[in-house]
Short mmCIF file of C-alpha atoms and ligand atoms in Angstrom, two decimals:
data_model
loop_
_atom_site.label_atom_id
_atom_site.label_comp_id
_atom_site.label_asym_id
_atom_site.label_seq_id
_atom_site.Cartn_x
_atom_site.Cartn_y
_atom_site.Cartn_z
CA MET A 1 8.29 -5.84 2.96
CA ASN A 2 7.51 -8.60 0.49
CA SER A 3 10.23 -10.94 1.69
CA GLY A 4 8.81 -14.23 2.82
CA ALA A 5 5.59 -13.93 0.82
CA ASN A 6 4.80 -16.20 -2.11
CA ILE A 7 3.57 -13.52 -4.51
CA SER A 8 1.52 -14.46 -7.54
CA GLY A 9 0.41 -11.40 -9.51
CA SER A 10 -1.03 -8.17 -8.22
CA ILE A 11 -4.71 -7.33 -7.74
CA ARG A 12 -4.02 -3.69 -8.54
CA ARG A 13 -2.18 -4.49 -11.78
CA ARG A 14 -4.86 -6.97 -12.83
CA LEU A 15 -7.64 -4.50 -12.05
CA THR A 16 -5.79 -1.67 -13.83
CA LEU A 17 -5.24 -3.81 -16.95
CA GLN A 18 -8.88 -4.92 -16.97
CA LEU A 19 -10.12 -1.34 -16.61
CA LEU A 20 -7.71 -0.17 -19.34
CA GLY A 21 -9.02 -2.97 -21.59
CA ILE A 22 -12.62 -1.91 -20.93
CA ALA A 23 -11.69 1.74 -21.58
CA ALA A 24 -10.06 0.78 -24.91
CA VAL A 25 -13.11 -1.26 -26.03
CA LEU A 26 -15.49 1.59 -25.05
CA ALA A 27 -13.31 4.15 -26.87
CA ALA A 28 -13.30 1.98 -30.03
CA LEU A 29 -17.09 1.54 -29.73
CA LEU A 30 -17.54 5.29 -29.37
CA PHE A 31 -15.44 5.85 -32.50
CA VAL A 32 -17.41 3.30 -34.54
CA MET A 33 -20.76 4.71 -33.34
CA VAL A 34 -19.84 8.30 -34.17
CA MET A 35 -18.60 7.27 -37.61
CA THR A 36 -21.68 5.16 -38.39
CA TYR A 37 -23.99 7.96 -37.33
CA ALA A 38 -22.03 10.60 -39.26
CA LYS A 39 -22.07 8.45 -42.41
CA GLN A 40 -25.81 7.89 -42.07
CA VAL A 41 -26.51 11.62 -41.65
CA ALA A 42 -24.26 12.55 -44.60
CA GLU A 43 -25.89 9.93 -46.84
CA GLU A 44 -29.41 10.92 -45.83
CA SER A 45 -28.83 14.61 -46.50
CA GLN A 46 -27.28 13.88 -49.89
CA ASP A 47 -30.13 11.47 -50.74
CA ASN A 48 -32.71 14.13 -49.84
CA ILE A 49 -31.15 16.67 -52.19
CA LEU A 50 -30.77 14.10 -54.98
CA SER A 51 -34.38 13.13 -54.47
CA ALA A 52 -35.58 16.76 -54.60
CA SER A 53 -33.51 17.33 -57.75
CA ALA A 54 -34.96 14.25 -59.51
CA THR A 55 -38.51 15.25 -58.49
CA SER A 56 -38.12 18.76 -59.84
CA ILE A 57 -36.80 17.41 -63.20
CA LEU A 58 -39.72 14.96 -63.37
CA ASP A 59 -42.13 17.80 -62.61
CA SER A 60 -40.86 19.66 -65.65
CA ALA A 61 -41.69 16.72 -67.94
CA ALA A 62 -44.69 17.50 -70.14
CA ILE A 63 -46.31 16.32 -73.35
CA GLN A 64 -46.29 18.81 -76.14
CA SER A 65 -47.72 17.87 -79.50
CA GLY A 66 -47.68 14.19 -78.49
CA GLU A 67 -43.96 14.31 -77.66
CA VAL A 68 -42.46 14.21 -74.19
CA THR A 69 -40.42 17.30 -73.41
CA VAL A 70 -38.23 17.81 -70.38
CA ASP A 71 -37.05 21.31 -69.61
CA ILE A 72 -34.38 20.76 -66.94
CA PRO A 73 -34.92 23.52 -64.35
CA TYR A 74 -31.76 25.40 -63.37
CA SER A 75 -32.55 24.91 -59.71
CA ALA A 76 -32.64 21.12 -60.10
CA LEU A 77 -28.91 20.93 -60.67
CA SER A 78 -27.85 24.09 -58.84
CA MET A 79 -29.18 22.77 -55.55
CA LEU A 80 -26.64 19.95 -55.87
CA GLY A 81 -23.91 22.27 -57.10
CA ASN A 82 -24.52 24.67 -54.23
CA VAL A 83 -24.00 22.02 -51.68
CA SER A 84 -20.56 20.93 -52.88
CA ASP A 85 -17.93 21.01 -55.62
CA ASP A 86 -18.89 17.52 -56.65
CA ARG A 87 -19.75 16.71 -60.23
CA VAL A 88 -23.42 16.17 -61.10
CA PHE A 89 -24.78 13.83 -63.82
CA TYR A 90 -28.28 13.26 -65.00
CA ARG A 91 -30.13 11.27 -67.64
CA VAL A 92 -33.73 11.22 -68.81
CA VAL A 93 -35.20 8.10 -70.39
CA VAL A 94 -38.69 7.96 -71.92
CA ASN A 95 -40.22 4.54 -72.22
CA GLY A 96 -36.75 3.00 -71.96
CA LYS A 97 -35.29 5.27 -74.64
CA TYR A 98 -32.62 7.82 -73.94
CA LEU A 99 -33.91 11.38 -74.18
CA THR A 100 -31.27 13.71 -72.73
CA GLY A 101 -28.27 13.90 -70.32
CA TYR A 102 -25.40 11.43 -69.94
CA GLU A 103 -26.39 8.49 -72.08
CA SER A 104 -24.16 5.92 -70.36
CA LEU A 105 -25.36 6.80 -66.83
CA PRO A 106 -26.82 3.62 -65.27
CA ILE A 107 -30.33 3.36 -63.88
CA ALA A 108 -30.82 2.39 -60.24
CA LYS A 109 -32.80 -0.79 -60.21
CA ALA A 110 -32.35 -1.83 -56.62
CA SER A 111 -34.93 0.05 -54.66
CA LYS A 112 -34.47 1.71 -51.29
CA GLY A 113 -36.77 4.13 -49.57
CA GLN A 114 -39.88 5.22 -51.40
CA ASP A 115 -41.12 3.13 -54.30
CA SER A 116 -40.59 5.86 -56.85
CA HIS A 117 -37.07 6.86 -55.69
CA ARG A 118 -34.35 4.24 -55.98
CA PHE A 119 -30.86 4.97 -54.63
CA ILE A 120 -27.59 3.26 -55.44
CA THR A 121 -23.91 3.90 -54.79
CA SER A 122 -21.88 3.07 -57.88
CA HIS A 123 -18.96 4.10 -60.12
CA TYR A 124 -19.20 6.33 -63.09
CA LEU A 125 -16.40 7.82 -65.23
CA GLY A 126 -13.85 6.59 -62.71
CA GLU A 127 -15.49 8.24 -59.70
CA SER A 128 -17.73 6.97 -56.92
CA ILE A 129 -21.25 8.32 -57.21
CA ARG A 130 -24.50 8.33 -55.31
CA MET A 131 -27.47 8.16 -57.62
CA VAL A 132 -31.25 8.32 -57.48
CA SER A 133 -33.66 7.19 -60.17
CA ALA A 134 -37.31 8.25 -60.19
CA THR A 135 -40.13 7.52 -62.60
CA ARG A 136 -43.26 9.43 -63.55
CA ARG A 137 -46.10 8.28 -65.72
CA LEU A 138 -47.67 10.63 -68.24
CA SER A 139 -50.24 9.87 -70.85
CA ASN A 140 -50.63 11.05 -74.41
CA ALA A 141 -52.94 10.10 -77.17
CA SER A 142 -51.20 6.80 -77.89
CA GLY A 143 -51.21 5.68 -74.25
CA PRO A 144 -49.15 5.96 -71.10
CA VAL A 145 -45.58 7.22 -71.22
CA GLU A 146 -42.96 6.39 -68.57
CA VAL A 147 -40.37 9.09 -67.88
CA THR A 148 -37.39 7.98 -65.75
CA VAL A 149 -34.90 10.51 -64.43
CA SER A 150 -31.57 9.57 -62.88
CA VAL A 151 -29.53 12.18 -60.99
CA ALA A 152 -26.06 11.34 -59.66
CA GLN A 153 -23.45 13.19 -57.68
CA THR A 154 -19.85 12.25 -56.96
CA LEU A 155 -18.95 11.42 -53.34
CA LYS A 156 -15.75 13.48 -53.04
CA ARG A 157 -17.06 16.08 -50.59
CA GLN A 158 -18.95 13.49 -48.58
CA ARG A 159 -15.73 11.46 -48.20
CA GLU A 160 -13.78 14.59 -47.17
CA THR A 161 -16.40 15.43 -44.57
CA LEU A 162 -16.35 11.89 -43.24
CA GLU A 163 -12.53 11.97 -43.06
CA ARG A 164 -12.72 15.17 -41.03
CA ILE A 165 -15.33 13.70 -38.72
CA SER A 166 -13.25 10.52 -38.47
CA ALA A 167 -10.20 12.52 -37.27
CA ASN A 168 -12.34 14.34 -34.69
CA ALA A 169 -13.95 11.07 -33.59
CA ALA A 170 -10.48 9.53 -33.19
CA TYR A 171 -9.42 12.46 -30.94
CA LEU A 172 -12.67 12.09 -29.01
CA GLY A 173 -12.10 8.32 -28.62
CA PHE A 174 -8.48 8.87 -27.55
CA GLY A 175 -9.51 11.57 -25.04
CA PHE A 176 -12.19 9.29 -23.69
CA PHE A 177 -9.63 6.47 -23.37
CA ILE A 178 -7.14 8.67 -21.50
CA ALA A 179 -9.83 9.97 -19.10
CA ALA A 180 -11.17 6.45 -18.52
CA ALA A 181 -7.61 5.10 -18.07
CA VAL A 182 -6.78 7.75 -15.41
CA LEU A 183 -10.05 7.03 -13.61
CA GLY A 184 -9.35 3.28 -13.92
CA ILE A 185 -5.88 3.64 -12.37
CA LEU A 186 -7.28 5.78 -9.52
CA THR A 187 -10.09 3.27 -8.97
CA ALA A 188 -7.64 0.35 -8.86
CA GLN A 189 -5.48 2.26 -6.39
CA SER A 190 -8.38 3.13 -4.12
CA ALA A 191 -9.66 -0.47 -4.31
CA VAL A 192 -6.42 -1.87 -2.86
CA ARG A 193 -5.78 1.01 -0.42
CA PRO A 194 -7.60 -0.69 2.52
CA VAL A 195 -5.30 -3.72 2.09
CA GLN A 196 -2.23 -1.47 2.20
CA THR A 197 -3.59 0.42 5.22
CA LEU A 198 -4.18 -2.85 7.07
CA ALA A 199 -0.70 -4.16 6.13
CA ASN A 200 0.93 -0.90 7.29
CA SER A 201 -0.91 -0.83 10.59
CA VAL A 202 0.05 -4.45 11.32
CA SER A 203 3.69 -4.12 10.20
CA LYS A 204 4.19 -0.92 12.26
CA ARG A 205 3.42 -2.78 15.47
CA GLY A 206 6.08 -3.76 17.93
CA PRO A 207 6.95 -7.44 18.45
CA GLN A 208 4.84 -7.61 21.63
CA ASP A 209 1.79 -5.96 20.14
CA LEU A 210 -0.77 -8.70 19.52
CA ARG A 211 -3.90 -6.55 19.91
CA THR A 212 -6.79 -7.35 17.58
CA VAL A 213 -7.27 -5.11 14.55
CA GLN A 214 -10.05 -2.64 15.42
CA ALA A 215 -9.79 -0.15 12.53
CA PRO A 216 -12.82 -0.26 10.18
CA VAL A 217 -12.26 -2.31 7.01
CA PRO A 218 -14.47 -2.93 3.95
CA GLY A 219 -16.82 -5.94 4.18
CA GLU A 220 -14.78 -7.95 1.63
CA MET A 221 -11.78 -7.82 3.95
CA ALA A 222 -13.70 -8.88 7.04
CA PRO A 223 -12.86 -12.63 6.68
CA LEU A 224 -9.14 -11.77 6.47
CA VAL A 225 -9.28 -9.48 9.52
CA VAL A 226 -11.34 -11.99 11.50
CA ALA A 227 -8.83 -14.74 10.66
CA LEU A 228 -5.92 -12.44 11.55
CA ASN A 229 -7.52 -11.46 14.87
CA ARG A 230 -8.22 -15.10 15.75
CA PHE A 231 -4.66 -16.03 14.87
CA MET A 232 -3.27 -13.23 17.06
CA ALA A 233 -5.53 -14.22 19.92
CA ARG A 234 -4.28 -17.84 19.67
CA LEU A 235 -0.68 -16.66 19.46
CA LYS A 236 -1.12 -14.39 22.46
CA LYS A 237 -2.70 -17.20 24.47
CA SER A 238 0.10 -19.59 23.67
CA LEU A 239 2.76 -16.93 24.46
CA THR A 240 1.07 -16.13 27.75
CA ARG A 241 0.87 -19.82 28.56
CA SER A 242 4.58 -20.35 27.93
CA GLU A 243 5.49 -17.21 29.94
CA GLU A 244 3.33 -18.41 32.80
CA PHE A 245 4.97 -21.80 32.58
CA ILE A 246 8.47 -20.24 32.70
CA ALA A 247 7.50 -18.03 35.65
CA GLU A 248 5.98 -20.97 37.51
CA ALA A 249 9.01 -23.16 36.81
CA ALA A 250 11.43 -20.41 37.92
CA HIS A 251 9.41 -19.83 41.08
CA ARG A 252 9.39 -23.53 41.95
CA ILE A 253 13.14 -23.81 41.38
CA ARG A 254 14.07 -20.77 43.49
CA THR A 255 12.95 -22.06 46.89
CA PRO A 256 14.70 -25.45 46.76
CA LEU A 257 17.80 -23.66 45.41
CA ALA A 258 17.81 -21.34 48.42
CA VAL A 259 17.58 -24.36 50.75
CA LEU A 260 20.35 -26.07 48.82
CA ARG A 261 22.61 -23.01 49.09
CA THR A 262 22.16 -22.80 52.85
CA GLN A 263 22.97 -26.49 53.19
CA ALA A 264 26.03 -26.11 50.98
CA GLU A 265 27.30 -23.18 53.08
CA ILE A 266 26.80 -25.10 56.29
CA ALA A 267 28.69 -28.01 54.78
CA LEU A 268 31.47 -25.66 53.62
CA ARG A 269 32.01 -24.47 57.18
CA ARG A 270 32.38 -28.04 58.37
CA VAL A 271 34.56 -29.44 55.65
CA GLU A 272 38.31 -29.00 55.90
CA ARG A 273 39.93 -30.89 53.07
CA PRO A 274 40.86 -28.38 50.35
CA GLU A 275 39.50 -30.49 47.43
CA ASN A 276 36.12 -30.87 49.21
CA ARG A 277 36.02 -27.16 49.97
CA ALA A 278 36.80 -26.38 46.33
CA ALA A 279 34.01 -28.72 45.17
CA LEU A 280 31.53 -27.10 47.58
CA LYS A 281 32.54 -23.59 46.44
CA GLU A 282 32.01 -24.69 42.85
CA MET A 283 28.59 -25.99 43.87
CA ILE A 284 27.65 -22.73 45.63
CA ARG A 285 28.60 -20.74 42.53
CA ALA A 286 26.49 -23.02 40.32
CA ILE A 287 23.57 -22.59 42.72
CA ASP A 288 24.04 -18.79 42.59
CA GLU A 289 24.02 -18.92 38.78
CA SER A 290 20.83 -20.98 38.79
CA SER A 291 19.06 -18.74 41.34
CA ARG A 292 20.06 -15.62 39.44
CA ALA A 293 18.78 -17.20 36.21
CA ALA A 294 15.52 -18.22 37.89
CA GLY A 295 15.09 -14.71 39.35
CA GLN A 296 15.81 -13.03 36.02
CA LEU A 297 13.45 -15.42 34.20
CA LEU A 298 10.73 -14.50 36.68
CA ASP A 299 11.45 -10.78 36.19
CA HIS A 300 11.45 -11.21 32.43
CA ALA A 301 8.08 -12.98 32.54
CA MET A 302 6.71 -10.16 34.73
CA VAL A 303 8.05 -7.57 32.28
CA SER A 304 6.55 -9.41 29.28
CA PHE A 305 3.19 -9.56 31.03
CA ARG A 306 3.21 -5.92 32.14
CA THR A 307 4.31 -4.57 28.77
CA ASP A 308 0.96 -5.92 27.48
CA HIS A 309 -0.95 -4.08 30.21
CA LEU A 310 1.16 -0.97 30.93
CA GLU A 311 0.04 0.91 34.01
CA VAL A 312 0.94 4.31 32.73
CA LYS A 313 1.19 7.44 34.86
CA ASP A 314 3.34 10.59 34.90
CA ILE A 315 6.77 9.79 36.25
CA ASN A 316 9.54 12.11 37.38
CA LEU A 317 12.54 10.14 36.18
CA LEU A 318 14.98 11.79 38.59
CA ASP A 319 12.83 10.89 41.62
CA LEU A 320 12.42 7.36 40.33
CA ALA A 321 16.19 7.04 39.81
CA GLU A 322 16.88 8.30 43.36
CA GLU A 323 14.44 5.72 44.82
CA THR A 324 16.14 2.92 42.89
CA LEU A 325 19.61 4.08 43.93
CA GLU A 326 18.48 4.15 47.55
CA ARG A 327 17.57 0.47 47.38
CA LEU A 328 20.88 -0.50 45.82
CA ARG A 329 23.09 1.65 48.06
CA PRO A 330 23.79 -1.06 50.66
CA LEU A 331 25.04 -3.38 47.92
CA ALA A 332 27.17 -0.59 46.40
CA GLU A 333 28.61 0.44 49.75
CA MET A 334 29.83 -3.10 50.35
CA GLN A 335 32.04 -2.52 47.31
CA ASP A 336 33.02 1.04 48.28
CA LYS A 337 31.03 2.58 45.47
CA THR A 338 29.02 5.77 45.53
CA LEU A 339 25.77 6.01 43.65
CA SER A 340 24.61 9.50 42.68
CA SER A 341 22.01 11.09 40.45
CA HIS A 342 21.46 14.54 38.97
CA GLY A 343 19.72 16.19 36.05
CA GLU A 344 16.50 17.95 35.07
CA GLU A 345 14.18 18.04 38.07
CA THR A 346 10.98 18.73 36.20
CA THR A 347 11.23 16.26 33.34
CA LEU A 348 8.21 13.98 33.25
CA ILE A 349 7.47 10.94 31.12
CA SER A 350 4.39 8.77 31.05
CA GLY A 351 5.24 5.19 31.85
CA ASP A 352 4.97 2.18 34.12
CA ALA A 353 7.08 2.95 37.19
CA ILE A 354 7.53 -0.70 38.26
CA LEU A 355 8.86 -1.68 34.85
CA ILE A 356 11.21 1.30 34.55
CA GLN A 357 12.54 0.69 38.04
CA ASN A 358 13.17 -2.96 37.21
CA ALA A 359 15.01 -1.98 34.01
CA LEU A 360 17.13 0.64 35.83
CA SER A 361 17.96 -1.85 38.64
CA ASN A 362 19.35 -4.23 36.05
CA ILE A 363 21.58 -1.52 34.56
CA LEU A 364 22.76 -0.36 38.01
CA ASP A 365 23.36 -3.99 38.99
CA ASN A 366 25.62 -4.29 35.91
CA ALA A 367 27.42 -1.04 36.74
CA ILE A 368 28.18 -2.31 40.24
CA LYS A 369 29.05 -5.81 39.04
CA TYR A 370 31.22 -5.11 36.00
CA ALA A 371 33.10 -2.04 37.27
CA PRO A 372 35.03 -3.55 40.18
CA GLN A 373 37.62 -0.80 40.36
CA GLY A 374 35.24 2.03 39.58
CA GLU A 375 34.12 4.07 42.56
CA ASP A 376 31.40 6.16 41.15
CA VAL A 377 28.15 5.29 39.38
CA GLN A 378 26.16 8.25 38.13
CA VAL A 379 22.61 8.50 36.88
CA VAL A 380 21.90 11.58 34.75
CA VAL A 381 18.55 12.75 33.37
CA THR A 382 18.60 15.09 30.35
CA SER A 383 16.42 16.06 27.38
CA GLU A 384 17.45 15.53 23.78
CA ASP A 385 15.15 16.59 20.90
CA ASN A 386 11.85 14.94 21.80
CA TRP A 387 13.41 12.38 24.11
CA VAL A 388 13.99 12.25 27.83
CA VAL A 389 17.30 10.45 28.30
CA LEU A 390 18.26 8.59 31.47
CA SER A 391 21.94 7.59 31.35
CA VAL A 392 23.90 5.39 33.73
CA TYR A 393 27.67 6.02 33.73
CA ASP A 394 30.22 3.81 35.45
CA GLN A 395 34.01 3.86 35.65
CA GLY A 396 34.65 0.22 34.74
CA PRO A 397 36.25 -1.33 31.66
CA GLY A 398 33.25 -0.58 29.45
CA PHE A 399 31.68 -2.86 26.83
CA ALA A 400 33.90 -4.92 24.55
CA PRO A 401 33.28 -3.29 21.13
CA GLU A 402 32.93 -6.67 19.39
CA ASP A 403 30.17 -7.74 21.85
CA ILE A 404 28.20 -4.52 22.06
CA ASP A 405 25.67 -5.24 19.28
CA GLN A 406 24.60 -8.63 20.67
CA LEU A 407 24.46 -7.85 24.39
CA THR A 408 20.75 -7.02 24.43
CA GLU A 409 19.88 -10.44 22.99
CA ARG A 410 18.46 -13.03 25.40
CA PHE A 411 21.09 -14.95 27.41
CA SER A 412 23.88 -13.03 25.70
CA ARG A 413 26.86 -12.31 27.97
CA GLY A 414 30.10 -10.48 27.24
CA LYS A 415 33.68 -11.75 27.46
CA ASN A 416 34.19 -9.72 30.64
CA ALA A 417 31.41 -11.66 32.41
CA GLU A 418 33.19 -14.98 32.76
CA ASP A 419 33.93 -14.61 36.49
CA THR A 420 30.66 -12.91 37.36
CA VAL A 421 27.36 -14.55 38.19
CA GLY A 422 24.68 -13.66 35.69
CA SER A 423 22.18 -15.00 33.20
CA GLY A 424 22.42 -12.58 30.25
CA LEU A 425 18.87 -11.25 30.65
CA GLY A 426 19.43 -7.85 32.32
CA LEU A 427 19.93 -5.82 29.15
CA THR A 428 17.16 -7.76 27.40
CA ILE A 429 14.73 -6.74 30.13
CA ALA A 430 15.92 -3.10 29.99
CA GLU A 431 15.51 -2.97 26.22
CA GLU A 432 12.05 -4.57 26.24
CA VAL A 433 10.85 -2.11 28.89
CA THR A 434 12.16 0.87 26.89
CA GLN A 435 10.60 -0.38 23.65
CA ALA A 436 7.25 -0.96 25.38
CA HIS A 437 7.32 2.78 26.22
CA GLY A 438 8.00 3.71 22.59
CA GLY A 439 11.71 4.37 23.21
CA HIS A 440 15.05 2.65 22.70
CA LEU A 441 18.12 1.61 24.66
CA LYS A 442 21.65 2.73 23.65
CA LEU A 443 24.85 1.06 24.82
CA SER A 444 28.15 2.92 24.42
CA ASN A 445 31.50 3.49 26.03
CA ARG A 446 32.35 6.88 27.53
CA THR A 447 34.56 8.93 25.26
CA ASN A 448 37.05 10.82 27.43
CA VAL A 449 37.14 8.59 30.48
CA ARG A 450 36.99 4.86 31.15
CA GLY A 451 33.58 3.36 31.63
CA ALA A 452 30.30 2.22 30.10
CA CYS A 453 27.25 4.36 29.42
CA VAL A 454 23.77 2.90 29.09
CA SER A 455 21.06 5.35 28.00
CA PHE A 456 17.29 4.91 28.08
CA TYR A 457 15.50 7.09 25.50
CA PHE A 458 11.86 7.72 26.46
CA PRO A 459 9.50 9.85 24.38
CA GLN A 460 8.65 13.15 26.10
CA SER A 461 5.09 13.19 27.44
N1 ATP B 1 28.41 -1.71 32.93
C1 ATP B 1 28.95 -2.66 32.19
N2 ATP B 1 30.27 -2.69 31.95
C2 ATP B 1 30.83 -3.64 31.21
N3 ATP B 1 30.15 -4.68 30.66
C3 ATP B 1 28.82 -4.71 30.86
C4 ATP B 1 28.16 -3.72 31.65
N4 ATP B 1 26.85 -4.03 31.65
C5 ATP B 1 26.71 -5.16 30.94
N5 ATP B 1 27.88 -5.57 30.45
C6 ATP B 1 28.11 -6.74 29.59
O1 ATP B 1 26.89 -7.06 29.00
C7 ATP B 1 26.54 -8.41 29.24
C8 ATP B 1 25.06 -8.54 29.29
O2 ATP B 1 24.55 -7.91 30.45
P1 ATP B 1 23.20 -8.40 31.07
O3 ATP B 1 22.85 -7.52 32.18
O4 ATP B 1 22.23 -8.57 29.98
O5 ATP B 1 23.53 -9.87 31.55
P2 ATP B 1 24.34 -10.32 32.82
O6 ATP B 1 24.66 -9.16 33.65
O7 ATP B 1 25.47 -11.11 32.31
O8 ATP B 1 23.29 -11.25 33.52
P3 ATP B 1 22.02 -10.82 34.41
O9 ATP B 1 20.84 -11.32 33.60
O10 ATP B 1 22.16 -11.54 35.65
O11 ATP B 1 22.02 -9.35 34.52
C9 ATP B 1 27.23 -8.75 30.48
O12 ATP B 1 27.45 -10.16 30.56
C10 ATP B 1 28.52 -7.97 30.37
O13 ATP B 1 29.43 -8.69 29.59
MG1 MG B 2 23.15 -7.81 34.27
#
């Protein structure tokens, strides 16, 4: 199907790859967004608990007998412990001096969030921690006192949770990618389907079918279809013009040829010298060849024209065969041949009677011409599957097997035709007529007896 086309890439493949690329980028974006959001939520919830813990420790700070006391409430640390298995550290500093807790625990200086609560992520005792530092001012007799509490919690559980969410987000991203990829492939397929439909409808046409494309197509394809239709219209016009020219030329040649033949015959009667008679006979044969060729060219042009505008009606093939035989009987009787027909009376096909008669005449003409010793030519109408088959049997030498495949080509004649007048167009006409009716022509030799068999296969109506 692609032979003869200079193919560079494929729209469908390009579209599919682009859609797959977009799906991959969106899936990665989805993954990153889910992870960023999950991390933010996990951090915020841990920060809130750390903040509540630091506030409750600060609330317990009091001044007793001029000294700052901090009575760490159980709930301050248990609320962190309850949430996870992570380790919890704290430290209380009063006016910059260590009071209780883990002495080496750092203080968060960088501030984030509220002024009084400063959060940092850091390392302590070999583990990653999240820490909050908060300050409260008290006053005693000697002046203001600044109590700073730091509460830290390791990040083990938070990391585990994020890992779990990350696995789920990866599955989600992958699922999204697969769904988007399938939709992308389907979209790419449906985008190029109109092109395939158009190509199929054009390539299914027969060689004579130059009708414009009428099937609806998407707007983007309109320029292509318009160009194709214009091209077919131009092609049809130029084919018609050349057929008309051939028909006109053949017509103009036929009349002078007829005059010439009459003159040559008159001359033949008068001439006595054998070499002159031989030359005149040669001339008459050449004139016969030319007239036959001109007649067949005219018929062929008529067939080509009519196959474009078939005048279809229901035809009883057996009746049509009998009519044709009737016209050819005088010619057959001159050669002592009988023409007969039989078969299914009721079989109808829809077709152009003039064309089918012309095709059958050509086959009968061959049967009479190429079967000189044969006495009987039979036309038989049968049904086979969905076909109505009209076969012409003769009792001649049959087709030469080495010629049989080429005989339907234009101007192709067999080896047995050397002494017979003809132009090599009869079988071409018969085949074109059959194909214009949606059928085919089959040439064969009879199996048990001598003779050729030519069968027309027409679709049943
Ligand atoms: N019934 C037949 N028996 C044997 N050979 C045949 C028969 N019919 C056709 N042929 C062979 O097929 C060839 C092609 O036939 P076709 O009818 O196309 O051309 P033609 O008879 O030579 O010329 P014309 O155009 O005048 O009919 C013939 O030249 C002949 O060799
Ligand atoms: Mg013929």
